[in-house]
Short mmCIF file of C-alpha atoms and ligand atoms in Angstrom, two decimals:
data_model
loop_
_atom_site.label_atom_id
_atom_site.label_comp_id
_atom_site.label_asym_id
_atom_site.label_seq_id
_atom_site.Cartn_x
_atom_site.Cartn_y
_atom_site.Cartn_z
CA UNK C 1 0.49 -21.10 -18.71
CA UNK C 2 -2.25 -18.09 -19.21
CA UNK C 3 -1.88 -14.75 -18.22
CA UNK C 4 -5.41 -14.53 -17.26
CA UNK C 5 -4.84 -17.58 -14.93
CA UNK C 6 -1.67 -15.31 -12.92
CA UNK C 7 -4.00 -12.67 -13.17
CA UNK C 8 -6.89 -13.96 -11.45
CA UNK C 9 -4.79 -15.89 -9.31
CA UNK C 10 -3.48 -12.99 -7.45
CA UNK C 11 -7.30 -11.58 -7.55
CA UNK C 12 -8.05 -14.50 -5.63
CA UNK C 13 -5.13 -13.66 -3.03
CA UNK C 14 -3.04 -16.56 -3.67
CA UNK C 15 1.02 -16.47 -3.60
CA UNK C 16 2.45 -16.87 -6.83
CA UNK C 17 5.16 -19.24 -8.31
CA UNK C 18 8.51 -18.37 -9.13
CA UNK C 19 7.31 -19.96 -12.86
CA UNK C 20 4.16 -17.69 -12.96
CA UNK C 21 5.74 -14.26 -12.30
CA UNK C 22 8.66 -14.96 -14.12
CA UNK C 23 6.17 -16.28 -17.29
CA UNK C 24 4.55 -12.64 -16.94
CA UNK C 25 7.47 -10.32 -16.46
CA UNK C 26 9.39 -12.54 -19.00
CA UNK C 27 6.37 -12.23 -21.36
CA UNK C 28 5.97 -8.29 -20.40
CA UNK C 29 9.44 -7.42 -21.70
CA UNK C 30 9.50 -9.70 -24.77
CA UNK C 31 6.41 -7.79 -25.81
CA UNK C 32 4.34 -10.90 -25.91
CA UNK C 33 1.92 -9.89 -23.02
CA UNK C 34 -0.07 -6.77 -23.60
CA UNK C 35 -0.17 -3.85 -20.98
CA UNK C 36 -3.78 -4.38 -20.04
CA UNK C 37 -2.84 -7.61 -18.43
CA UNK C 38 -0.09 -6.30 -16.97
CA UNK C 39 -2.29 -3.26 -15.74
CA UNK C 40 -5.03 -5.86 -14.00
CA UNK C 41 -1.90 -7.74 -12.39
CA UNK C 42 -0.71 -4.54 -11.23
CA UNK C 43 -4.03 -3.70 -10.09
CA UNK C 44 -4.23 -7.31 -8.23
CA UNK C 45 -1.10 -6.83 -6.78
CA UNK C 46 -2.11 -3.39 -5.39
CA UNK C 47 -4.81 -4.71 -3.78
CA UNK C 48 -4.17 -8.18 -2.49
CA UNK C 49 -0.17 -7.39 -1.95
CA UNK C 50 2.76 -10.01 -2.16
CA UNK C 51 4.65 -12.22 0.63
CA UNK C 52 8.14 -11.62 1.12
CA UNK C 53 8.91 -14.39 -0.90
CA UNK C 54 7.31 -13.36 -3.91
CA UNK C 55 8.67 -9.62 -3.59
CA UNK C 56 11.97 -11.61 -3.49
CA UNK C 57 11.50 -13.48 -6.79
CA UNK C 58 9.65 -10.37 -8.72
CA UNK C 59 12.61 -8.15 -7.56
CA UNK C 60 15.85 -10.84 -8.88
CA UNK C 61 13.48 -11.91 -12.06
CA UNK C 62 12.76 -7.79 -12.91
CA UNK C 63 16.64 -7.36 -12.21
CA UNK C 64 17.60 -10.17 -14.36
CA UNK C 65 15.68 -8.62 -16.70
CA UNK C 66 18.42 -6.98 -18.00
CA UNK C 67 22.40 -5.94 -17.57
CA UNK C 68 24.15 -5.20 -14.34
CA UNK C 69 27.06 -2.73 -13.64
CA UNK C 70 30.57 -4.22 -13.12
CA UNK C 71 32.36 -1.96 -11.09
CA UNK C 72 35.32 -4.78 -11.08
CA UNK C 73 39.01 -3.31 -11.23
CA UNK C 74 37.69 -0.48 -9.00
CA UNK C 75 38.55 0.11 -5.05
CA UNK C 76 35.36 -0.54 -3.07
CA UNK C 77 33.57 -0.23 -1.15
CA UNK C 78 30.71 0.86 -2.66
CA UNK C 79 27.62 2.40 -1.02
CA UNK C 80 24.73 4.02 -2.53
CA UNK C 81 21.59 6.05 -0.94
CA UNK C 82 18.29 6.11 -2.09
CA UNK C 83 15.42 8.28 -0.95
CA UNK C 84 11.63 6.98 -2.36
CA UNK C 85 11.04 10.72 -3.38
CA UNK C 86 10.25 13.70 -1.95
CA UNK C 87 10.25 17.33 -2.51
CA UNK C 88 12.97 19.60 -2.34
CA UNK C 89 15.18 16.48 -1.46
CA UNK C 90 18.55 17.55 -3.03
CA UNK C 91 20.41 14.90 -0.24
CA UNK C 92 22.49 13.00 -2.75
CA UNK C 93 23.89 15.76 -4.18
CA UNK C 94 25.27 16.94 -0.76
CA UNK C 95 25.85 13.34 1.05
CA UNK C 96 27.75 11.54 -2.61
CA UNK C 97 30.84 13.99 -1.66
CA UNK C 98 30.99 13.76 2.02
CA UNK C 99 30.91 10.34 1.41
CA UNK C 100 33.41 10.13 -1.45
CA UNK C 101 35.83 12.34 1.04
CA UNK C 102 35.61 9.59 3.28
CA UNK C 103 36.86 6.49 1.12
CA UNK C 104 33.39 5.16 0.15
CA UNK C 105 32.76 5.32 -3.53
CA UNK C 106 29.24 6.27 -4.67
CA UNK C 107 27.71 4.57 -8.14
CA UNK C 108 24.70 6.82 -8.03
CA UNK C 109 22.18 6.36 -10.95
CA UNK C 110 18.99 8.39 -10.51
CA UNK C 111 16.21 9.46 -12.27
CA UNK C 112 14.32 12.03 -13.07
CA UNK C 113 11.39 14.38 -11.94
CA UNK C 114 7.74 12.49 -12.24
CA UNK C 115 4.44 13.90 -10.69
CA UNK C 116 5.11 16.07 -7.43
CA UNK C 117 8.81 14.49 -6.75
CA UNK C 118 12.08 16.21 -7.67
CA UNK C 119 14.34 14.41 -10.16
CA UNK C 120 18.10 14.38 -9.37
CA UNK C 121 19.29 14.24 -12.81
CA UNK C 122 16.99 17.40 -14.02
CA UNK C 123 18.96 19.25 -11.26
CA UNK C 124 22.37 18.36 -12.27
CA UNK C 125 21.09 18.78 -16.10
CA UNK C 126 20.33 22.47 -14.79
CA UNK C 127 24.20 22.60 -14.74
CA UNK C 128 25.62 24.17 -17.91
CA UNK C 129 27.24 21.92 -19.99
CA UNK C 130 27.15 18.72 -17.34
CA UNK C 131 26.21 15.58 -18.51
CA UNK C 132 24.00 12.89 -17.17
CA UNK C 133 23.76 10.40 -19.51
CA UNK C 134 27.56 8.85 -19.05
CA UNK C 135 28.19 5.15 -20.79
CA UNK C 136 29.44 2.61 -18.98
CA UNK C 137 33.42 3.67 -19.26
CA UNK C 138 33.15 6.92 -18.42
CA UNK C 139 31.11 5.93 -15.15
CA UNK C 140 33.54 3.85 -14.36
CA UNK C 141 36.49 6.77 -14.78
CA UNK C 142 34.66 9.37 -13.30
CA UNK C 143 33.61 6.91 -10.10
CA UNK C 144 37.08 5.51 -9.99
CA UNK C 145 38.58 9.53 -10.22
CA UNK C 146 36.21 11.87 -7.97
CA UNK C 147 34.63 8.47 -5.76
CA UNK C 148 31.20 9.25 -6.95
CA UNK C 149 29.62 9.74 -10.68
CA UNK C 150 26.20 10.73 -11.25
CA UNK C 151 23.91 9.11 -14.11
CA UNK C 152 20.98 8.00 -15.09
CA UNK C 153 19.86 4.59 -16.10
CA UNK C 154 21.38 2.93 -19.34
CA UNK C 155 18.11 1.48 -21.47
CA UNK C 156 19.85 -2.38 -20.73
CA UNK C 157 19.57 -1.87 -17.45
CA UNK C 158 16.33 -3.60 -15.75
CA UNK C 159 14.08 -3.15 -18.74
CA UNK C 160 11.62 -4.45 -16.62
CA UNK C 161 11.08 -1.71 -14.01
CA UNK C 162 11.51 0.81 -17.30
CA UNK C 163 8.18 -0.76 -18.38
CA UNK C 164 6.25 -1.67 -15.23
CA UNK C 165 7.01 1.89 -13.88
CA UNK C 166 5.78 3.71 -16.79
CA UNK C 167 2.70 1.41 -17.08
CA UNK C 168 1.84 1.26 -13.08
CA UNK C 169 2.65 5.28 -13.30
CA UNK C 170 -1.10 5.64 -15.66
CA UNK C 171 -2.73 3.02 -13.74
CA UNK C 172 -3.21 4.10 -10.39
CA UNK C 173 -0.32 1.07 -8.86
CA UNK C 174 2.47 3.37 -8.02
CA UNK C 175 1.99 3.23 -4.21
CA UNK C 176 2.15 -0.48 -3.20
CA UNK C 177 4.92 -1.70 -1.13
CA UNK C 178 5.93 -4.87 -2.97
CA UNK C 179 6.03 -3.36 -6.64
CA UNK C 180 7.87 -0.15 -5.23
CA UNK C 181 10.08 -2.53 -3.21
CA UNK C 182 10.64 -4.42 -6.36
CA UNK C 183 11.27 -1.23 -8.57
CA UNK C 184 13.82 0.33 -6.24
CA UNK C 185 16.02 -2.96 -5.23
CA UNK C 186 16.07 -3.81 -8.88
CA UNK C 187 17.73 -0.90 -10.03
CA UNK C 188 19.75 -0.88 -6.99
CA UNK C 189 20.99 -4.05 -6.58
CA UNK C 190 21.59 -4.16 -10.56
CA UNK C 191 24.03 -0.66 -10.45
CA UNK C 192 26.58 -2.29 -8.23
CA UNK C 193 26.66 -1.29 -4.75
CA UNK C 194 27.85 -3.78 -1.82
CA UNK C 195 25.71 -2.07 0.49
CA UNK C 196 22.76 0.53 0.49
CA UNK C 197 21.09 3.34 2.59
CA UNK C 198 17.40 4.08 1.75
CA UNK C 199 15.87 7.50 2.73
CA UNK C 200 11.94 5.92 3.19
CA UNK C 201 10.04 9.29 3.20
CA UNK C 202 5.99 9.08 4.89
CA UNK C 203 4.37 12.58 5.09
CA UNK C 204 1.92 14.69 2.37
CA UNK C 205 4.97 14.99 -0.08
CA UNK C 206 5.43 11.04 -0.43
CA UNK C 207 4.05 8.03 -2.04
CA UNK C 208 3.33 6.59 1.92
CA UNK C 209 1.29 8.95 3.22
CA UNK C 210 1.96 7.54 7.00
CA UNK C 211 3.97 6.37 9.15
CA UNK C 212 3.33 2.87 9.66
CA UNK C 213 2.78 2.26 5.73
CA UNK C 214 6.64 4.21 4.96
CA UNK C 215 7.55 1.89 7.95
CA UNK C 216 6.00 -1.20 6.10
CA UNK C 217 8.15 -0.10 2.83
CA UNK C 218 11.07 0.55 4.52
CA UNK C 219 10.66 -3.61 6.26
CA UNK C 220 10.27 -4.67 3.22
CA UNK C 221 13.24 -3.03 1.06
CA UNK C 222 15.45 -4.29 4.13
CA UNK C 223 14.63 -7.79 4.09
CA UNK C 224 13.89 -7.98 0.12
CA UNK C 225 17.71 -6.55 0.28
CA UNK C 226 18.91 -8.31 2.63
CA UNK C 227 17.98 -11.68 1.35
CA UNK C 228 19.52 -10.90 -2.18
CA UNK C 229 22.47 -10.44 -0.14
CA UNK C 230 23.24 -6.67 0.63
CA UNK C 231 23.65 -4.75 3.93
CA UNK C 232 20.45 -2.18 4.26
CA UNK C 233 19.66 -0.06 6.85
CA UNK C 234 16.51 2.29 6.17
CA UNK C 235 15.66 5.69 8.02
CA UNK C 236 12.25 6.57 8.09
CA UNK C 237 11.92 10.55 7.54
CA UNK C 238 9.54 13.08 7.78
CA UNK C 239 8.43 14.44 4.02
CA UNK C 240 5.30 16.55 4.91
CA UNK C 241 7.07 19.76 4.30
CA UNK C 242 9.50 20.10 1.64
CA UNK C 243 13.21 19.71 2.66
CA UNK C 244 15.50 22.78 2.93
CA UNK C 245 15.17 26.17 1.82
CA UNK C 246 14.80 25.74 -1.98
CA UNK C 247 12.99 23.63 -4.68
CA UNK C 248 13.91 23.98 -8.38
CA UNK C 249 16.21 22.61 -10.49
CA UNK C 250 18.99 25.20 -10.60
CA UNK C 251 18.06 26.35 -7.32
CA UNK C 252 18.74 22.83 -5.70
CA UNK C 253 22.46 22.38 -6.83
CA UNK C 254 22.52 25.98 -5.53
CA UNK C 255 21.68 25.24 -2.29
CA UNK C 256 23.48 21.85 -2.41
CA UNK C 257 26.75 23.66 -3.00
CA UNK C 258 25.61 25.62 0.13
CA UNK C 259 25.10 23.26 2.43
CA UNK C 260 28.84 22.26 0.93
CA UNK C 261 29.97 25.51 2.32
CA UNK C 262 28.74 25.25 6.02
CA UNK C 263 25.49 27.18 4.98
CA UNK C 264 22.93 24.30 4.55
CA UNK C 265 19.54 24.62 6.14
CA UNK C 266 19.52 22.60 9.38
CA UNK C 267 16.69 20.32 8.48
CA UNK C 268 18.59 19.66 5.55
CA UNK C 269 21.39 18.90 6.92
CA UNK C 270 20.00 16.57 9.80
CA UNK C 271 18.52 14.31 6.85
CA UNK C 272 21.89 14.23 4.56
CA UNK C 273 23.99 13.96 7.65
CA UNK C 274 22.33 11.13 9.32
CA UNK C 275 21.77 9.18 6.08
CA UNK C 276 25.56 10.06 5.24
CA UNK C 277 26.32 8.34 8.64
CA UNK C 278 25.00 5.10 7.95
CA UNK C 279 26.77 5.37 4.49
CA UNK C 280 30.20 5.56 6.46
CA UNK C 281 28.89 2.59 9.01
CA UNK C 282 27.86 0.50 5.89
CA UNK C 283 31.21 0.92 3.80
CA UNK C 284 33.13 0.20 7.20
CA UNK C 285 34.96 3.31 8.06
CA UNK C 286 33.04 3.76 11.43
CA UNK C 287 31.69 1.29 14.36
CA UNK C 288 28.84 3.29 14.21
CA UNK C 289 26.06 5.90 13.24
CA UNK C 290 27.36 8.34 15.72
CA UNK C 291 30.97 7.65 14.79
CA UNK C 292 30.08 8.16 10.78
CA UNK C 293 28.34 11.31 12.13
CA UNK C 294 31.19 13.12 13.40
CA UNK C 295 33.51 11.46 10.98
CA UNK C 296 30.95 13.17 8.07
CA UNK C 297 31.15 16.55 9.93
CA UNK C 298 34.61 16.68 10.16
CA UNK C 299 35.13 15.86 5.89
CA UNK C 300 32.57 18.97 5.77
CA UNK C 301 34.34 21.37 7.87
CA UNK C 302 37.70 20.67 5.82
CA UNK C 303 35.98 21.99 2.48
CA UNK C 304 37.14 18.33 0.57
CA UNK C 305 33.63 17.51 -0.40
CA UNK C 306 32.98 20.89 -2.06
CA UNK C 307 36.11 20.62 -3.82
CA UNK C 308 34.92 17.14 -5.04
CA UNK C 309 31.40 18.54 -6.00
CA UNK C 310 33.21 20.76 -8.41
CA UNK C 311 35.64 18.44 -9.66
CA UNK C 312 32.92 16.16 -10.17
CA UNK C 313 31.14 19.00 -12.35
CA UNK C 314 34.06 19.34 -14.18
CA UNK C 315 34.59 15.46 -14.88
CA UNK C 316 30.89 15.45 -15.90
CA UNK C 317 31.23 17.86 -18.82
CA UNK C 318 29.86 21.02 -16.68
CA UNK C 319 31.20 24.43 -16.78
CA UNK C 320 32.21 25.26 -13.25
CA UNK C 321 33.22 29.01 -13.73
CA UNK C 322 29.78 29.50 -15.55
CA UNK C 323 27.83 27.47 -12.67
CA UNK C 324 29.63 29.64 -10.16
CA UNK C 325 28.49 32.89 -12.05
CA UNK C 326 24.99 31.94 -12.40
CA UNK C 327 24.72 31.45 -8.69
CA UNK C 328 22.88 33.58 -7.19
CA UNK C 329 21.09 35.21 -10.38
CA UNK C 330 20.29 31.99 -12.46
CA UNK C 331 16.22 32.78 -11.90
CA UNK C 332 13.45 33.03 -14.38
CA UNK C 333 12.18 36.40 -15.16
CA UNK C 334 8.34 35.53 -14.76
CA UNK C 335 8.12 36.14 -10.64
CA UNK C 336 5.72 36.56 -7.85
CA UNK C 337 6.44 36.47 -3.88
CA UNK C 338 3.93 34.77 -1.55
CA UNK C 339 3.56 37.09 1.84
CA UNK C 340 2.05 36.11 5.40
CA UNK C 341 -1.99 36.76 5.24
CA UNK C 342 -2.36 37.21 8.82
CA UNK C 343 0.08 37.34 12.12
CA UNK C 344 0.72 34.36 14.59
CA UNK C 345 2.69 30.98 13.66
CA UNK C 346 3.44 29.13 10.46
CA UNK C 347 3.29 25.68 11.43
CA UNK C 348 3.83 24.07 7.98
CA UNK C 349 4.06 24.75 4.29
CA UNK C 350 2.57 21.46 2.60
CA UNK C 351 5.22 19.38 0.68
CA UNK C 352 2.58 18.01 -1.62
CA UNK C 353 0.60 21.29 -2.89
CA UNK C 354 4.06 22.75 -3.07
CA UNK C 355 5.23 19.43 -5.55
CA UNK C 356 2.22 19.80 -7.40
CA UNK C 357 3.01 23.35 -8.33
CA UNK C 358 6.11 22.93 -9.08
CA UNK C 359 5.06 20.84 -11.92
CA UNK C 360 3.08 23.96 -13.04
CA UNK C 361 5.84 26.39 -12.56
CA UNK C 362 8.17 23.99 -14.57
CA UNK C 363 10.34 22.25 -12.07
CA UNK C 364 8.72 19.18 -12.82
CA UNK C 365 7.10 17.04 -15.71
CA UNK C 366 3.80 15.23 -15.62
CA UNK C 367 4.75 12.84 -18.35
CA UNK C 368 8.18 11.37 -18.91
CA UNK C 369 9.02 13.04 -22.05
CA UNK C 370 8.01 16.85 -20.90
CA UNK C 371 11.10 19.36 -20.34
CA UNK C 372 11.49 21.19 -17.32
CA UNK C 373 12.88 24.48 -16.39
CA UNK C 374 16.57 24.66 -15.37
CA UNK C 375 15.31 28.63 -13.56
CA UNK C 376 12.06 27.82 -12.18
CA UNK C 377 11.63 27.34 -8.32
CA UNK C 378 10.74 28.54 -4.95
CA UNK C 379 12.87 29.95 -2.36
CA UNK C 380 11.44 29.37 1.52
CA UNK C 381 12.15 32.57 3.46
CA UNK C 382 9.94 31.08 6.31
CA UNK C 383 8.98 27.61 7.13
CA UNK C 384 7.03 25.53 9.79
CA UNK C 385 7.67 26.32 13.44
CA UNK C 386 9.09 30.17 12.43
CA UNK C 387 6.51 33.15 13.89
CA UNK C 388 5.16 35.58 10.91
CA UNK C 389 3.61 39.19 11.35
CA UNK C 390 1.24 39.63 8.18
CA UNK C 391 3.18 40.43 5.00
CA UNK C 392 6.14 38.84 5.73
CA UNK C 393 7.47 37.19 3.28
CA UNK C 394 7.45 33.46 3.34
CA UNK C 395 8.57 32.27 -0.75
CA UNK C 396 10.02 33.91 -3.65
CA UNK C 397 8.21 31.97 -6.68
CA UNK C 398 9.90 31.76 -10.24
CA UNK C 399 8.08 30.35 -12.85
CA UNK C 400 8.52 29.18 -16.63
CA UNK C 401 5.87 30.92 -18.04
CA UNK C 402 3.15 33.49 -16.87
CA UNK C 403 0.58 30.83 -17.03
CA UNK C 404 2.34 28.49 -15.11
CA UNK C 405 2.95 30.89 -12.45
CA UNK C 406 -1.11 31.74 -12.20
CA UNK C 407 -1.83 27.89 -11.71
CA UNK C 408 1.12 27.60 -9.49
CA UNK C 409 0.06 30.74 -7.13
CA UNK C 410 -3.10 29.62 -5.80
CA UNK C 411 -1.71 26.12 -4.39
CA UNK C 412 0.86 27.48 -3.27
CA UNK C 413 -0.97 29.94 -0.98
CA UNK C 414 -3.17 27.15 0.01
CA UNK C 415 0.18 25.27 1.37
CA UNK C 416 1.18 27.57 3.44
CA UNK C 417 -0.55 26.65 7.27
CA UNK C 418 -1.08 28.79 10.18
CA UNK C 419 -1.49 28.94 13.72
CA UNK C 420 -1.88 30.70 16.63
CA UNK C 421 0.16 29.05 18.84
CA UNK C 422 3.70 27.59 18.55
CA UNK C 423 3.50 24.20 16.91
CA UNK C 424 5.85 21.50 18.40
CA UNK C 425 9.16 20.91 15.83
CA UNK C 426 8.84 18.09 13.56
CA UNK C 427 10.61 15.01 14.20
CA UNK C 428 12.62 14.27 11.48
CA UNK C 429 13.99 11.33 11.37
CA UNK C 430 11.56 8.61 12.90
CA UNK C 431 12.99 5.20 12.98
CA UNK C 432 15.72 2.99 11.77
CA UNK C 433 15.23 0.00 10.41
CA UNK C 434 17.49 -2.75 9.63
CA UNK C 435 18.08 -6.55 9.42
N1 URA G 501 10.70 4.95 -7.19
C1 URA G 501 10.97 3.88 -7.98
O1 URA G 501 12.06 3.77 -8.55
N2 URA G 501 10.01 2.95 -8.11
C2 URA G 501 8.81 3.03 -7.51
O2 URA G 501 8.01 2.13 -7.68
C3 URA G 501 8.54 4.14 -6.70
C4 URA G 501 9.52 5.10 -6.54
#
């Protein structure tokens, strides 16, 4: 077998073997096929797309590509979230101890900030002293202790995606639906859970720009999932503006701890507490997504989850007393504000220019090994659907450096959207989908 032959194969629009992708991702990780043919495969892929069969075989070949989690010896059940990356989207730190209050234990491993989407682990790393890079015993403790432990991926685990994403991530083959599909359920599947709830965002600020293509993605993580023998159910949600009332690092477990305390911002809190019900459906403790619903606001309103939060911080390494002093203050001194330019409506502050300049301000990294700011961010005082008189103020903007912040200001003006007229509310949350 050639790699040339797979390659132009799939150029030609034919279905692969089981024997051919499993030659190339086989040959990809043992370093004996080069990343240009990967790239052109990639690039094949991208355009001619794979059947559900052959998403199926890529997916259990990249996840036997390396070491799964055994989470045996531990109380079940286990159910995990996963959103395909957004901005401003601080759910799993919010839903992982409403969850955990309920019974259901939460192996989350994340990952971090690339391009204009948020990284969970550089907001917990924003933390002092908490630790995100836990081996496999402590996960275990910490998951078995507080019913949810936060980490990111070990290097054994799915090797494969650790390549292909870096690769397809400088090659222009992030956004197709059978290599994401494959990417995510990988990982997924490989880190334990029984059953999973995946956050499919469409809108400016993710990788499916629309509807129907997030709806396509969200089909095909179902059925890939369901056919490698999980219970899915997907939400389809809006991403075109970014979720709650901050973005940052530091500024996200902020708010998380807020929306802990009864304070969240409401379209925040519609997202985590919808995708939190379906977490309490799929680990059995309600007959249904209403039922979780309630049963979700109800752990809130008795403060358990925030106590867990904390605990969890504590278990993790992280100084709570410090994290509770810097709340509030923990900024960086290089500032600006971003005021209302004329009077009438706001109907939208763009989730994508405000990604991209996070990456300037320092939130976020352009390539893997960049650091990020724990203190840079951007607080919404206004967003879509609010009224504005000129010179109100609609963001607080902190940034790492000054020259970040004078790349960052300009987009960020350009995000925010007006109108004269009252725009109608988004809908959040469009569809479910499951098998
Ligand atoms: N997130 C992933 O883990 N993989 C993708 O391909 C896209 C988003």
């Amino acid at each position: 077998m050639r790699a040339v032959d797979i390659i132009m194969n799939k150029r030609a629009g034919k279905e692969l073997s089981r024997e051919e992708i499993g030659f190339l991702i086989g040959g990809y990780v043992a370093g004996e096929i080069p990343d240009y043919q990967v790239s052109a495969w990639a690039m094949a892929v991208f355009f001619q797309g794979m059947s559900p069969a052959e998403t199926a075989v890529l997916t259990e070949l990249m996840l036997k590509s390396g070491n799964t989690m055994d989470l045996s010896g531990i109380s079940g059940p286990f159910v995990d979230k996963h959103s395909t990356g957004g901005v401003g989207d601080k759910t799993s730190l919010i839903l992982a101890p409403i969850v955990a209050a309920l019974g259901i234990k939460d192996p989350m491993m994340s990952g971090r900030a690339l391009g204009h989407t948020g990284g969970t682990l550089d907001k917990l790393d924003a933390i002092p002293g908490y630790r995100t890079s836990l081996d496999i015993a402590e996960f275990r403790r910490i998951l078995a202790k507080d019913g949810f432990a936060m980490t990111g991926q070990t290097k054994d685990i799915v090797p494969a995606d650790r390549l292909l994403y870096a690769l397809r991530d400088v090659t222009g083959t992030v956004e197709s639906v059978p290599l994401i599909t494959a990417s995510i359920l990988s990982k997924k599947v490989a880190e334990g859970a029984d059953a999973l709830v995946f956050d499919v965002k469409f809108g400016s600020g993710a990788f499916m720009k629309d509807a129907a293509d997030g709806e396509k993605l969200a089909r095909s993580l179902v059925d890939t999932g369901t056919a490698m023998g999980k219970r899915i159910i997907a939400l389809l949600t809006d991403m075109n503006e970014p979720l709650g009332n901050m973005m940052g690092n530091f500024l996200e477990v902020e708010e998380s701890l807020d929306c802990l305390e009864g304070k969240g911002a409401a379209d925040l809190m519609e997202v985590t507490l919808e995708l939190a019900a379906r977490m309490v459906v799929l680990g059995g403790k309600a007959k249904d997504a209403a039922e979780g619903r309630r049963l979700c606001e109800d752990a809130l309103a008795s403060g358990k989850p925030r106590d867990l939060f904390l605990a969890n911080i504590v278990s993790q390494g992280g100084d709570v007393k410090k994290f509770l002093d810097l709340r509030g203050t923990y900024r960086s001194p290089v500032s600006a504000e971003i005021r209302a330019e004329k009077s009438g409506f706001l109907s939208r502050i763009d989730a994508w220019k405000v990604g991209h300049a996070g990456v300037d301000l320092g939130v976020g990294r352009n390539r893997t090994e960049d650091a990020v700011s724990p203190t840079a961010g951007i607080q919404f005082h206004r967003k879509g659907g609010h009224s504005i008189a000129a010179g109100d103020l609609i963001m607080s903007v902190w940034a790492r450096d000054e020259a970040g912040l004078a790349a960052a200001l300009p987009q960020l003006r350009d995000a925010v959207e007006y109108a004269e007229t009252e725009t109608p509310a988004r809908r959040l949350i469009l569809k479910e989908i499951q098998s």
